[in-house]
Short mmCIF file of C-alpha atoms in Angstrom, two decimals:
data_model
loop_
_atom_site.label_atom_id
_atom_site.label_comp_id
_atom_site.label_asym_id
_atom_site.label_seq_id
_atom_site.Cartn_x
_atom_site.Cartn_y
_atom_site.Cartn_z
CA UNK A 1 0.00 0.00 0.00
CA UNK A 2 3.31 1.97 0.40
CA UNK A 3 3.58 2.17 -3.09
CA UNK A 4 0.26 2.46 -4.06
CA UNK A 5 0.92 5.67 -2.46
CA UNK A 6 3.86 7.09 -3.40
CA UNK A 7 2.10 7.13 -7.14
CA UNK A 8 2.00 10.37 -9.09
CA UNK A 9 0.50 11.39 -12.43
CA UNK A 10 1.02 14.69 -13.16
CA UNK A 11 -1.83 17.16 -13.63
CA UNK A 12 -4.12 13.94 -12.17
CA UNK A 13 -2.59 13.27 -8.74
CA UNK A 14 0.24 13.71 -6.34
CA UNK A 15 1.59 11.06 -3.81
CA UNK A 16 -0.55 11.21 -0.24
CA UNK A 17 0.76 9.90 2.85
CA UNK A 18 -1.03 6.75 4.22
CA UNK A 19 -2.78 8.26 7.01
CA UNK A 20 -4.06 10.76 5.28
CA UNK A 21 -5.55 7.79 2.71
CA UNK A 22 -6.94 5.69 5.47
CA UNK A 23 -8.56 8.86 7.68
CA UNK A 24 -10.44 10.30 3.67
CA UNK A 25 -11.51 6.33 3.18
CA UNK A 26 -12.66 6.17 6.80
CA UNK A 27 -14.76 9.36 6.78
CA UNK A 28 -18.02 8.41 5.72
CA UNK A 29 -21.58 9.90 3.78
CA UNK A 30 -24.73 9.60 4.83
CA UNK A 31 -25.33 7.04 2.36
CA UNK A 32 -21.80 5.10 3.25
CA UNK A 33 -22.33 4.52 7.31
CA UNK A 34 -22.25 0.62 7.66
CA UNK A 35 -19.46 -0.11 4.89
CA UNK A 36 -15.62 -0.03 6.07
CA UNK A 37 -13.88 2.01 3.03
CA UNK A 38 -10.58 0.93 4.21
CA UNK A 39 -11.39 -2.71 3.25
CA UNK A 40 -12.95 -2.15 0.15
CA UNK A 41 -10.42 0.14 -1.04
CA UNK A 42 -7.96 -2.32 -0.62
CA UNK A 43 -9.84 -5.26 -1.86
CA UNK A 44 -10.32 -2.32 -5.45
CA UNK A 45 -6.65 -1.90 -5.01
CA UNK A 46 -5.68 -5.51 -5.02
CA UNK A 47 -8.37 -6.51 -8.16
CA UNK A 48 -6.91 -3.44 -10.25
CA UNK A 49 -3.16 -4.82 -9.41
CA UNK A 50 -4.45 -8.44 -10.35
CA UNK A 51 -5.75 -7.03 -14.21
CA UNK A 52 -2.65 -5.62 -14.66
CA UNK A 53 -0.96 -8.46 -17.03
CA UNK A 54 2.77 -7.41 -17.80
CA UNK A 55 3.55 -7.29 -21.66
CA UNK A 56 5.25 -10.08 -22.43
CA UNK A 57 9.01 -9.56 -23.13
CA UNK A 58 10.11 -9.32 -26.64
CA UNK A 59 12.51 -12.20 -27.21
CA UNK A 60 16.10 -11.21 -27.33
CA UNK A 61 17.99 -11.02 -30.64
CA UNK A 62 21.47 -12.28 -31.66
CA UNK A 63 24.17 -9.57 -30.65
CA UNK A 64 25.78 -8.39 -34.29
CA UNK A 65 28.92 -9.84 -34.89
CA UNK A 66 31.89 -7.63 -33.60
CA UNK A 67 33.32 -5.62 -36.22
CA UNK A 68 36.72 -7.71 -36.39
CA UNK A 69 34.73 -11.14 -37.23
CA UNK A 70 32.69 -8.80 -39.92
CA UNK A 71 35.98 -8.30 -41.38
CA UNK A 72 36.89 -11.84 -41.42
CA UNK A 73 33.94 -13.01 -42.17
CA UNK A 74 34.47 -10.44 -45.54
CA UNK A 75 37.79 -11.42 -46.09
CA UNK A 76 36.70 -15.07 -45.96
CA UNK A 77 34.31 -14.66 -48.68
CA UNK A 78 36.29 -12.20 -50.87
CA UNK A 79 39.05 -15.48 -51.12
CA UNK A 80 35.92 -18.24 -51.74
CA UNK A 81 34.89 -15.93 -54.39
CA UNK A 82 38.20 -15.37 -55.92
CA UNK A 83 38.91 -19.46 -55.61
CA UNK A 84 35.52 -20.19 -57.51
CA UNK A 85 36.20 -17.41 -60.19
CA UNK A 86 39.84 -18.36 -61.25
CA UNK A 87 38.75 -21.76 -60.89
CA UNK A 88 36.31 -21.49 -63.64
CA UNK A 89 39.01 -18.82 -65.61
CA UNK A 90 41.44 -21.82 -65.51
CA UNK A 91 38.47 -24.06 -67.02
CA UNK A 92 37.97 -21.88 -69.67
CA UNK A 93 41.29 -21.46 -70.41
CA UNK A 94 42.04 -24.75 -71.22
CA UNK A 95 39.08 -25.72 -72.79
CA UNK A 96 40.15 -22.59 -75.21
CA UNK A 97 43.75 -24.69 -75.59
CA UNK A 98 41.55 -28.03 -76.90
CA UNK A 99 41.42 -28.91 -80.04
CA UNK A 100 37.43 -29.93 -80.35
CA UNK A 101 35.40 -29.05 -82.68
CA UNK A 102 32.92 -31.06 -81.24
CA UNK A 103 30.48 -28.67 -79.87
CA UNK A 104 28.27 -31.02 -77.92
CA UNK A 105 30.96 -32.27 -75.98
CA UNK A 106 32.40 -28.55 -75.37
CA UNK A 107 28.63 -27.89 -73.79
CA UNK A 108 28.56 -31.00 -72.12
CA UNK A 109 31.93 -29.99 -70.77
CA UNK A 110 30.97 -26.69 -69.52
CA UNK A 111 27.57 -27.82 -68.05
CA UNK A 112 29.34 -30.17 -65.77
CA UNK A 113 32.14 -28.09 -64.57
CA UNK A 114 29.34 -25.41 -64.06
CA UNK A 115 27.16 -27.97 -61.87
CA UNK A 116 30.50 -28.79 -60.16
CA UNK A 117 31.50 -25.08 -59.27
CA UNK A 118 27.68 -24.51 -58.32
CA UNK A 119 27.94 -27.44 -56.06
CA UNK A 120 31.35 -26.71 -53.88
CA UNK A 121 30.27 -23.12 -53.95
CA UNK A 122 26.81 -22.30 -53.89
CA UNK A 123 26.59 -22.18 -49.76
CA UNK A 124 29.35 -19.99 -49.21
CA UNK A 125 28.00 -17.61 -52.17
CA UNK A 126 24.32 -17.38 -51.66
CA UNK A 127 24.71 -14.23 -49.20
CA UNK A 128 22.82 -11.74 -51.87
CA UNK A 129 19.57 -14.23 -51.32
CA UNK A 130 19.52 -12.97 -47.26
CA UNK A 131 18.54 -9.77 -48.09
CA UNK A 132 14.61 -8.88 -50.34
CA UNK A 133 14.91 -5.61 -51.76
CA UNK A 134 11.56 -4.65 -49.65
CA UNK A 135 13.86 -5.08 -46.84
CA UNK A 136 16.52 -2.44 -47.87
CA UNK A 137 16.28 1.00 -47.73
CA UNK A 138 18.28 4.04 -48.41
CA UNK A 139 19.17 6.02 -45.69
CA UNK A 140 20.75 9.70 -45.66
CA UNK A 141 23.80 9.95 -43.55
CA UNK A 142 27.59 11.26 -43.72
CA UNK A 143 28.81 14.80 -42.22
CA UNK A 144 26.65 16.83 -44.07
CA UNK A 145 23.36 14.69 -43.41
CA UNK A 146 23.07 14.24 -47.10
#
């Protein structure tokens, strides 16, 4: 009840000292003689406290990465991406130093080493997907707000 009292909304009410609570619920009306105000304002007291359902707590979210393991984690896929891309160059390359005029076999050639690369690379290279472009937005920023 300490509490209860020690509440203040501004420009509604100001915290009152429990005495002076209990002696305004204890002087009664004509039409309240018979009834014990104390009671029932602590019996409204405790049924207003027991609607009062917390909101529940918003789960908590992954911290961001630190901005080192960003940086690795850049680095990281800046080399994958440079592996899978000469890879393929050096695939080209010698499939430019063949002799075939077969073209069937030249497409059949490049369809599997494509699947291949695909294959060992496709789950360190799929980062673009993570991101809708609903989900991006510009923002206006640097030193001159612009």
């Amino acid at each position: 009840m300490h509490l209860f009292c020690g509440l203040r909304v501004s420009k509604w009410f100001d915290k009152i000292s429990l005495n002076s609570l209990k002696s305004a619920a204890l002087e009664l009306s004509e039409q309240q003689r018979g009834l014990d105000l104390w009671i029932d304002l602590k019996s409204m007291r405790a049924a207003a406290f027991a609607l009062h359902v917390p909101n529940a707590a918003t789960p908590p979210t992954a911290p961001m990465p630190s901005a080192e393991d960003q940086a690795k984690s850049a680095l990281l896929d800046a080399h994958i991406s440079s592996m899978a891309y000469f890879e393929l160059y050096k695939f080209m390359s010698l499939l430019v130093q063949q002799n075939s005029n077969n073209a069937s076999e030249i497409l059949a050639s490049i369809d599997i080493k494509l699947q291949t690369s695909k294959a060992k690379h496709h789950s360190f290279l799929i980062h673009h997907n993570n991101f809708t472009a609903s989900s991006l937005t510009v923002i206006k920023g640097g030193k001159d707000g612009g």
